[in-house]
Amino acid sequence: MNKLVVRIFIFYVGRLRPHFLAVCQPNVNLTSCQNSEIFIDAYKCLGPIPFLVQEARLSFWSGHSSQSMVSSTFAVLYLQCRLHGLLPNQVLLPVLQMSIMGVGMFISYSRIYDNMHHWSDVLAGMAVGVFVAILITVYVAKLFSTRNREVISYEELKNLISIPSYSAPSLPVKISKQFQDQPLHI
């Protein structure tokens, strides 16, 4: 769903990537520098690979940033929903969640570092990714739905695991007539 939205949106709103001039190699002669503030709107790309020139026009928003944030945000929310209160160490879950989000943010930052996107493209992609992940978590996966779900603590889980699951065999007991009407006290 996220990739489809990104591809549709990027073709309608896409802008030039930071490395567009290096890929396009336009045939523009500005050696005279008489008018340094001239806007060039008519040019022909001399770049050898037309596919790369087309891709260099599709910057807004970053699909990599969006997808990395969808994955990492969903993983963090999934862990929060499923493991909250079950781990014996309370620091383990937040550290794991921060590590996962750190990987998603690192992937997003790498798109700025390698000049594939502007910072605003990455920020928009991250925001869309987090939004889509929250929608998927709440409305599709329904992870935070409390219906038909019992929450138990770690101690209760340990006690449930330690209870033997077998029952003792029952012995046939013959009750005499004089004791049949009396209540049984154990």
GROMACS .gro file of C-alpha atoms in nm, residues 6-178:
model
  173
    6VAL     CA    1   0.457   0.675  -0.307
    7ARG     CA    2   0.484   0.583  -0.677
    8ILE     CA    3   0.159   0.757  -0.769
    9PHE     CA    4   0.241   1.069  -0.568
   10ILE     CA    5   0.603   1.094  -0.685
   11PHE     CA    6   0.503   1.106  -1.054
   12TYR     CA    7   0.258   1.392  -0.995
   13VAL     CA    8   0.451   1.602  -0.744
   14GLY     CA    9   0.809   1.482  -0.799
   15ARG     CA   10   1.085   1.739  -0.817
   16LEU     CA   11   1.449   1.727  -0.921
   17ARG     CA   12   1.686   1.526  -0.705
   18PRO     CA   13   1.999   1.697  -0.568
   19HIS     CA   14   2.218   1.511  -0.820
   20PHE     CA   15   2.000   1.593  -1.124
   21LEU     CA   16   2.259   1.811  -1.300
   22ALA     CA   17   2.527   1.542  -1.269
   23VAL     CA   18   2.298   1.280  -1.426
   24CYS     CA   19   2.135   1.505  -1.688
   25GLN     CA   20   2.450   1.686  -1.805
   26PRO     CA   21   2.251   1.965  -1.977
   27ASN     CA   22   2.396   2.142  -2.282
   28VAL     CA   23   2.404   2.487  -2.124
   29ASN     CA   24   2.682   2.736  -2.192
   30LEU     CA   25   2.728   2.984  -1.907
   31THR     CA   26   3.091   3.075  -1.965
   32SER     CA   27   3.027   3.445  -2.025
   33CYS     CA   28   2.859   3.496  -1.681
   34GLN     CA   29   2.704   3.826  -1.791
   35ASN     CA   30   2.371   3.744  -1.630
   36SER     CA   31   2.433   3.512  -1.335
   37GLU     CA   32   2.068   3.502  -1.228
   38ILE     CA   33   1.930   3.363  -1.552
   39PHE     CA   34   1.668   3.088  -1.530
   40ILE     CA   35   1.722   2.813  -1.783
   41ASP     CA   36   1.406   2.631  -1.879
   42ALA     CA   37   1.500   2.503  -2.225
   43TYR     CA   38   1.775   2.245  -2.219
   44LYS     CA   39   1.851   1.902  -2.355
   45CYS     CA   40   1.991   1.632  -2.132
   46LEU     CA   41   2.308   1.476  -2.269
   47GLY     CA   42   2.318   1.204  -2.003
   48PRO     CA   43   2.392   0.861  -2.153
   49ILE     CA   44   2.117   0.670  -1.967
   50PRO     CA   45   1.762   0.808  -2.010
   51PHE     CA   46   1.626   0.593  -1.724
   52LEU     CA   47   1.862   0.761  -1.475
   53VAL     CA   48   1.758   1.105  -1.602
   54GLN     CA   49   1.392   1.011  -1.550
   55GLU     CA   50   1.465   0.880  -1.198
   56ALA     CA   51   1.656   1.201  -1.116
   57ARG     CA   52   1.329   1.391  -1.163
   58LEU     CA   53   1.141   1.191  -0.896
   59SER     CA   54   1.250   1.321  -0.558
   60PHE     CA   55   0.945   1.408  -0.347
   61TRP     CA   56   0.882   1.215  -0.118
   62SER     CA   57   1.144   0.955  -0.035
   63GLY     CA   58   1.015   0.603  -0.088
   64HIS     CA   59   1.307   0.447   0.100
   65SER     CA   60   1.244   0.670   0.401
   66SER     CA   61   0.875   0.596   0.391
   67GLN     CA   62   0.921   0.219   0.368
   68SER     CA   63   1.190   0.207   0.637
   69MET     CA   64   0.969   0.402   0.877
   70VAL     CA   65   0.664   0.184   0.801
   71SER     CA   66   0.867  -0.127   0.884
   72SER     CA   67   1.038   0.007   1.193
   73THR     CA   68   0.729   0.179   1.335
   74PHE     CA   69   0.515  -0.131   1.287
   75ALA     CA   70   0.784  -0.347   1.451
   76VAL     CA   71   0.808  -0.110   1.749
   77LEU     CA   72   0.430  -0.100   1.795
   78TYR     CA   73   0.405  -0.478   1.755
   79LEU     CA   74   0.669  -0.534   2.022
   80GLN     CA   75   0.499  -0.283   2.251
   81CYS     CA   76   0.166  -0.460   2.214
   82ARG     CA   77   0.290  -0.817   2.244
   83LEU     CA   78   0.582  -0.794   2.488
   84HIS     CA   79   0.482  -0.513   2.724
   85GLY     CA   80   0.487  -0.655   3.076
   86LEU     CA   81   0.613  -0.999   2.969
   87LEU     CA   82   0.986  -0.935   2.980
   88PRO     CA   83   1.162  -0.972   3.315
   89ASN     CA   84   1.389  -0.675   3.240
   90GLN     CA   85   1.203  -0.345   3.192
   91VAL     CA   86   1.493  -0.185   3.003
   92LEU     CA   87   1.517  -0.452   2.733
   93LEU     CA   88   1.202  -0.358   2.540
   94PRO     CA   89   1.275   0.018   2.508
   95VAL     CA   90   1.635  -0.052   2.406
   96LEU     CA   91   1.517  -0.295   2.139
   97GLN     CA   92   1.255  -0.047   2.016
   98MET     CA   93   1.508   0.238   2.003
   99SER     CA   94   1.747   0.018   1.805
  100ILE     CA   95   1.478  -0.066   1.551
  101MET     CA   96   1.378   0.300   1.511
  102GLY     CA   97   1.746   0.392   1.485
  103VAL     CA   98   1.788   0.159   1.188
  104GLY     CA   99   1.484   0.314   1.017
  105MET     CA  100   1.616   0.666   1.078
  106PHE     CA  101   1.964   0.568   0.959
  107ILE     CA  102   1.820   0.441   0.630
  108SER     CA  103   1.631   0.769   0.595
  109TYR     CA  104   1.943   0.974   0.670
  110SER     CA  105   2.144   0.776   0.415
  111ARG     CA  106   1.916   0.910   0.140
  112ILE     CA  107   2.028   1.265   0.226
  113TYR     CA  108   2.392   1.164   0.265
  114ASP     CA  109   2.417   1.007  -0.081
  115ASN     CA  110   2.238   1.306  -0.246
  116MET     CA  111   1.936   1.105  -0.358
  117HIS     CA  112   1.683   1.329  -0.179
  118HIS     CA  113   1.649   1.669  -0.020
  119TRP     CA  114   1.601   1.680   0.357
  120SER     CA  115   1.237   1.783   0.313
  121ASP     CA  116   1.174   1.479   0.090
  122VAL     CA  117   1.312   1.250   0.358
  123LEU     CA  118   1.116   1.421   0.635
  124ALA     CA  119   0.792   1.393   0.435
  125GLY     CA  120   0.864   1.027   0.358
  126MET     CA  121   0.926   0.954   0.725
  127ALA     CA  122   0.602   1.125   0.829
  128VAL     CA  123   0.401   0.934   0.570
  129GLY     CA  124   0.567   0.608   0.675
  130VAL     CA  125   0.483   0.657   1.043
  131PHE     CA  126   0.124   0.752   0.953
  132VAL     CA  127   0.077   0.443   0.733
  133ALA     CA  128   0.229   0.217   1.001
  134ILE     CA  129  -0.011   0.351   1.264
  135LEU     CA  130  -0.305   0.295   1.029
  136ILE     CA  131  -0.194  -0.061   0.960
  137THR     CA  132  -0.134  -0.132   1.329
  138VAL     CA  133  -0.466   0.005   1.453
  139TYR     CA  134  -0.710  -0.069   1.172
  140VAL     CA  135  -0.568  -0.364   0.977
  141ALA     CA  136  -0.372  -0.571   1.231
  142LYS     CA  137  -0.586  -0.446   1.523
  143LEU     CA  138  -0.298  -0.500   1.764
  144PHE     CA  139  -0.433  -0.267   2.029
  145SER     CA  140  -0.785  -0.411   2.026
  146THR     CA  141  -0.882  -0.523   2.377
  147ARG     CA  142  -1.170  -0.742   2.266
  148ASN     CA  143  -1.112  -1.116   2.323
  149ARG     CA  144  -0.771  -1.055   2.470
  150GLU     CA  145  -0.659  -1.118   2.825
  151VAL     CA  146  -0.348  -0.944   2.949
  152ILE     CA  147  -0.141  -1.134   3.203
  153SER     CA  148   0.177  -1.039   3.381
  154TYR     CA  149   0.511  -1.214   3.359
  155GLU     CA  150   0.464  -1.373   3.703
  156GLU     CA  151   0.122  -1.510   3.606
  157LEU     CA  152   0.271  -1.651   3.289
  158LYS     CA  153   0.546  -1.823   3.489
  159ASN     CA  154   0.286  -1.974   3.723
  160LEU     CA  155   0.079  -2.098   3.430
  161ILE     CA  156   0.380  -2.266   3.277
  162SER     CA  157   0.481  -2.436   3.605
  163ILE     CA  158   0.135  -2.592   3.663
  164PRO     CA  159   0.135  -2.956   3.551
  165SER     CA  160  -0.110  -3.021   3.273
  166TYR     CA  161  -0.200  -3.379   3.367
  167SER     CA  162  -0.460  -3.500   3.615
  168ALA     CA  163  -0.438  -3.792   3.852
  169PRO     CA  164  -0.626  -4.103   3.748
  170SER     CA  165  -0.959  -4.146   3.920
  171LEU     CA  166  -1.019  -4.455   4.128
  172PRO     CA  167  -1.355  -4.624   4.132
  173VAL     CA  168  -1.516  -4.574   4.471
  174LYS     CA  169  -1.808  -4.774   4.598
  175ILE     CA  170  -2.032  -4.570   4.826
  176SER     CA  171  -2.254  -4.756   5.066
  177LYS     CA  172  -2.623  -4.677   5.096
  178GLN     CA  173  -2.592  -4.509   5.434
   0.00000   0.00000   0.00000
